[in-house]
Every structure is written in C-alpha cells, then in structure tokens.
Amino acid sequence: MALSRTAHIVTAYGEELDQLADDLARMGGLVETQLEKAIAAVVRRDASIKPDIKAREAQVNALQVDIEKRVLRLFALRQPLATDLRMTISALKIASDLERVGDLAKNIAYRAGDLAGYAPLPLTQQVERLGAIVIKQLREVLDAQSSADIEPAVRVWHSDDEVDERYNTLVREMLLAMTEDSGLVGPGVHILFVAKNLERIGDHATNIAEAVHFMVTASPLVDDGHS
Amino acid sequence: MTDASHNPAELPIKVAARDVTVSYSGKQALHNVSIDIPDRSVTAFIGPSGCGKSTFLRCLNRMNDTIEGAKVGGSLTIDGREINDKSIDPVVLRASVGMVFQKPNPFPKSIYDNVAYGPRIHGLALSRPELDEIVENALRKAGLWDEVSDRLAHPGTSLSGGQQQRLVIARAIAVNPEVILMDEPCSALDPIATARIEELIDELRENYCIIIVTHSMQQAARVSQQTAFFHMGNLVEYGPTEDIFTNPRDSRTQDYITGRFG
C-alpha cells in the first residue's frame, strides 16, 4: 500500500519524519547540482569549479551526518513502524548512496581541472550525453522518493543497462582514439575516469531505486525477466 | 476482512473461530470474527480500547457467560470441540483454557495453596507428594521456584507485582491447560518484571497456545508470532507479526500501529 498521508497523533513525531524527508530532499538537490556543475566543467575543461565543489561536498557530508543522527533518534525515541519504519530505513540507505554520488561528482570536477591544459578532446559529446542520462536518472529517482512513486523508480532501475552500454562504447572508442594518437593518452585517461565515475553514479541511482521500491511496497525490486 | 482465517505459522490449529459475534444487551460488540489460531505459539490481539479484542478473548473461556445480557453467536472450537456446546462445563473448560489478568490476582492464601488450589479441586493429585511435585513443576515453569522455594507458606500477596503475576501463571499452568489467555498481563508491571514475563511467555509457547491482549505494540512485536488487529468490533487484519509491523495491508492497521488518526 502507498505511504500514509494521514498526520500522526503525536505532532512532534510527524515533524521529525518530515524533517528527515526535507534533509534527504536537500541533500539530493545539492548532489544533483554538484553533478551538473562537474559535468559542465569537464566539457569546458574548467579548473575554476574546484573550490565550489569542495564547499558543496562538505555540505553534503554534513547532511549525511545529520540524516544519520535523525534516523538514530527516530529509532531510539519513536520506534517507527510500517511505512514510517520503511521510510526511515530507506532514508538512511539513500543518504549513504547520495554521499557516494557527491564524492564521485567531486572526482569528476577534479578531472575537469586536470583537463584544463589540453586542447578540445574527441568523445566529449559522448561524455556529456552519458552525464545527462545519469543526471536524469538521479533526478527521477529522487523525485520518485519524495512522491513515493515506484513507477519512475522501476524505470530508472531498468535504464541502468543503457548507461552501462554507453559507458562500454565510450571506453572502446577512447582506447581506439588513444591507439591512433598517443598524444590523447594523457587527457584520455582523465576522460575514462570521468566516464567510470558516471557509470558508478548510475549504479547508485539504481540502489536508490531499490530503496524507493522497498519503501513503497515493502518488497525488494527484482528482475521480472523483461528488462 | 473478517474471514482472515488463514494459518500464518503453519502449525496445527488449536483455536478456530467462525463468524463469532457478541452482543451485550442487544448492542453488538463483535462482528463475525473468523480466525485460526495455531498451537505452540503466541498470538497477540491489538487494537484501540473498545475494539473487541478483550471481548473476543473472553469468548475463549466462556467468561462472557458470567455477564448478564451477553449473547455469543457463531462457532468457536478448541481442538475441533465446540466450546459453547451445552455438554461443555465452563469450569472444566477454564482448567484447559487458563487466564491471566491485567492485575495479578493471587488468592488470599499461601504461595503453595495458590498453585495447589486448581489441582485439588480438579482432583489432579492423589497424594501430598504428588501435589508437592505439581506445585514445584508449575512454579519452575513459571520461573518463580528459585525465588519462593524457601517460603512456600508465605501469603501469595507478599510477593512483588511481577512475582505475583508469575505466581498466577504458575496457578494456571498447574491444571495442565492447553490454551493460556493473557489480558494485558504486564500493564501493571515495571520494565524489568515485564521482560521476565515476556521471557516466560517465550518459554511457555513451546508447550502451549498462548493468546495475549496488549495495548503495547512493542510488546506484541516482541512476544508474538501472529498478530490480529481489531477495530470497532471487527477483525481487520491477521498475519505474521513481522508482516503486520513492517507491511500492514489495511490502512486502518497502518494508521493504528504508526500512531496516526484513523
């Protein structure tokens, strides 16, 4: 059954659950922005973004600590049950995935700085495209979380295959380009790391999709055979 | 979902109710309750005050017989025997269906005589040594023997609340019951005494069918294998305790256990 929208009898308890949801939404928003900026910086080969990304990462980490504290407090003082229990557990899992995504976005931004000295690179468009897909996945799955809607979560879960395919193609093409032009090996490695980080972010979006599915339905998201 | 008569634990069914209704002076308190309660496990009844859970519990040892104007309908069997049948003596029935109440209610007698009372009136012991053995066994099963073995002649009321509750459980056990009903057995006890009773319930379920009414959902979650949720005289939902507390199917169950307005 769907999550209850009915208010708790104990108002403070309901407020604590709301605050947890708010924290999670804020953390998701921050990570999304971080990733967008990091990918844009890679495309521009722009080193200037580093301090900004670093500051945001500190915010993301602080929010994760905050969410963990809230969850601990809810368990100790409120003993959440049923949908409240599932929402609380999911928040904990999602926050840890988001923290990892923030970390990977930071790595991507740092690679953008490493690319700053190089001429425009081939396959940048493909990286941008992969980044756009991963951002979309992350956004959809976070929206699915806040609206407790499993349909987009399941879609994101299935679309991870597309991310993997694009990533594999990009690696293959980059290796080919590097074989043809050894001058591409230096910047090409940075691009490969960016792509790898994006692929990992896709995996975290998948984890979040699974957490949303469990939160709403109380059952794990498993392959139904027609992905 | 009053036909929630599935058997979540896959254990042999001890108590089976079909369309049980209860009314007090024409006012219906319980609507068509059907449920299968397995043996050798703990089943918790939860629900708000006045939901019918205690009313239903009282049907199981025919305590509603003693209430004027009470009318019980439907079928209620223990091991397949209809307990509302005219041939069933309620006094005999209550030996096999023991009851533990909210407030410990030892008789104003010695600890020994509290436990020996049932076996004596039911003629279960032929000699004093035999009776001694029954009393010791019951007190051991109730986890009270070590605390009282040296003062069996003291009055039952001299014990602490938690000890009194275990004494009452020993008294119920002494007559070899098959089903033990508990109506909020820990609501007058402190957390340590409550934990002892819960530990005892967990041990007793190896040998008995235990049904407990509790207002503490945490207690229901801790001690029971099946949970039944009652609301406004209806059995709303019945299933494995873990499912009821992690994924209730009915929105009324959901709202009740999460502490929301229904």
PDB file of C-alpha atoms in Angstrom, chain B residues 103-110 114 155-159 164-165 167-168 171:
ATOM      1  CA  LYS B 103      -3.653  -7.045  37.703  1.00  0.00           C
ATOM      2  CA  PRO B 104      -2.105 -10.049  39.431  1.00  0.00           C
ATOM      3  CA  ASN B 105      -4.878 -11.644  41.463  1.00  0.00           C
ATOM      4  CA  PRO B 106      -3.416 -14.274  43.796  1.00  0.00           C
ATOM      5  CA  PHE B 107      -5.864 -15.873  46.220  1.00  0.00           C
ATOM      6  CA  PRO B 108      -5.517 -14.695  49.832  1.00  0.00           C
ATOM      7  CA  LYS B 109      -3.688 -17.928  50.571  1.00  0.00           C
ATOM      8  CA  SER B 110      -0.117 -19.158  50.777  1.00  0.00           C
ATOM      9  CA  ASN B 114      -2.395 -20.649  45.296  1.00  0.00           C
ATOM     10  CA  PRO B 155       0.995 -15.431  51.532  1.00  0.00           C
ATOM     11  CA  GLY B 156       0.915 -15.015  47.751  1.00  0.00           C
ATOM     12  CA  THR B 157       0.157 -11.359  48.244  1.00  0.00           C
ATOM     13  CA  SER B 158       3.542 -10.869  49.980  1.00  0.00           C
ATOM     14  CA  LEU B 159       5.298 -11.182  46.622  1.00  0.00           C
ATOM     15  CA  GLN B 164       2.569 -12.291  41.771  1.00  0.00           C
ATOM     16  CA  GLN B 165       1.955 -12.306  38.034  1.00  0.00           C
ATOM     17  CA  LEU B 167       2.507 -16.965  40.583  1.00  0.00           C
ATOM     18  CA  VAL B 168      -0.792 -16.521  38.771  1.00  0.00           C
ATOM     19  CA  ARG B 171      -1.526 -21.350  39.092  1.00  0.00           C
TER      20      ARG B 171
END
